[in-house]
Coordinates of C-alpha atoms in Angstrom, one line a residue:
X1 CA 98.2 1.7 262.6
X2 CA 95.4 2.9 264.9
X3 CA 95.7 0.5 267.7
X4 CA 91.7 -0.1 267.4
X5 CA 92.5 -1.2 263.7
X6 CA 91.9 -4.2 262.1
X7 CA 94.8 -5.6 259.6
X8 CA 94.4 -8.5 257.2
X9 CA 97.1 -10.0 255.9
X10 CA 97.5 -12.7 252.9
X11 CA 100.0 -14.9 252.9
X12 CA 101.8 -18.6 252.5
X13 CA 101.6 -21.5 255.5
X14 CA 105.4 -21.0 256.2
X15 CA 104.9 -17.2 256.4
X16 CA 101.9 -17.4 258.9
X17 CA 104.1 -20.1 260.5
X18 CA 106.3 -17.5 261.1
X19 CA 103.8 -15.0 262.4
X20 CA 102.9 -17.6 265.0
X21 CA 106.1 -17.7 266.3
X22 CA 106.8 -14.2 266.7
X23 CA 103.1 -13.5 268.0
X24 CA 103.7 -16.6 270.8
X25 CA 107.6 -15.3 271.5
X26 CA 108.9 -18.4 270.0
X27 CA 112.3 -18.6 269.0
X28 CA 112.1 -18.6 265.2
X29 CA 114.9 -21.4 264.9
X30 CA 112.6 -23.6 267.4
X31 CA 111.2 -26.7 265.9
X32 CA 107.5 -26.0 266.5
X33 CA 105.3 -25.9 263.1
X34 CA 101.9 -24.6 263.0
X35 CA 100.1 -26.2 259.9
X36 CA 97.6 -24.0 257.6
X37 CA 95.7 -25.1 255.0
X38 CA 94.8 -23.7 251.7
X39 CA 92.5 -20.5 252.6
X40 CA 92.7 -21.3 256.3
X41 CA 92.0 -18.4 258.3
X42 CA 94.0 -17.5 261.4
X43 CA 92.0 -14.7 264.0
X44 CA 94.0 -13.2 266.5
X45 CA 94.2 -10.0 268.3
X46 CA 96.6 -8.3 270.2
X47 CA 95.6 -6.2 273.7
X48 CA 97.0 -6.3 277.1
X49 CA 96.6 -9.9 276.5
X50 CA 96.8 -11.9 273.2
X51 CA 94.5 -14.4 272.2
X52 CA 93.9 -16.5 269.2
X53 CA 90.3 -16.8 268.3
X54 CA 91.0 -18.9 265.0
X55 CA 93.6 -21.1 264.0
X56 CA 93.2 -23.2 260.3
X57 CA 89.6 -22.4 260.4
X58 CA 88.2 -23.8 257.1
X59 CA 84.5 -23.5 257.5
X60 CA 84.0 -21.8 254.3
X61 CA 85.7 -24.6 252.6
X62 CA 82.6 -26.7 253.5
X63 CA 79.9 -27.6 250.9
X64 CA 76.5 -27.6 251.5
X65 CA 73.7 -29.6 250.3

């Protein structure tokens, strides 16, 4: 991809659990989980440097009155 581009990707917890490592430069045998919930949204992006702008956010889970 472009290296502007923007890439969504759907998934299960253990899968984005996996992503996490590999994004961080875990070792994927470490013991380290990263919990998701149902629909949680996970923002990162990748430059020189990496950051992660969103991790489990579930704000559109939220009813309002």
């Amino acid at each position: 991809n472009d290296s502007n581009a923007t890439i969504a990707i759907v998934s299960h917890g253990g899968m984005i659990n996996q992503l996490y490592h590999v994004f961080l430069g875990l070792p994927i045998e470490s013991k380290i989980f990263f919990g998701t919930g149902d629909t949680g949204i996970h923002e990162w992006i990748l430059k020189e440097e990496r950051y992660i702008l969103k991790a489990n956010y579930l704000n559109h889970t939220i009813e309002i009155k």
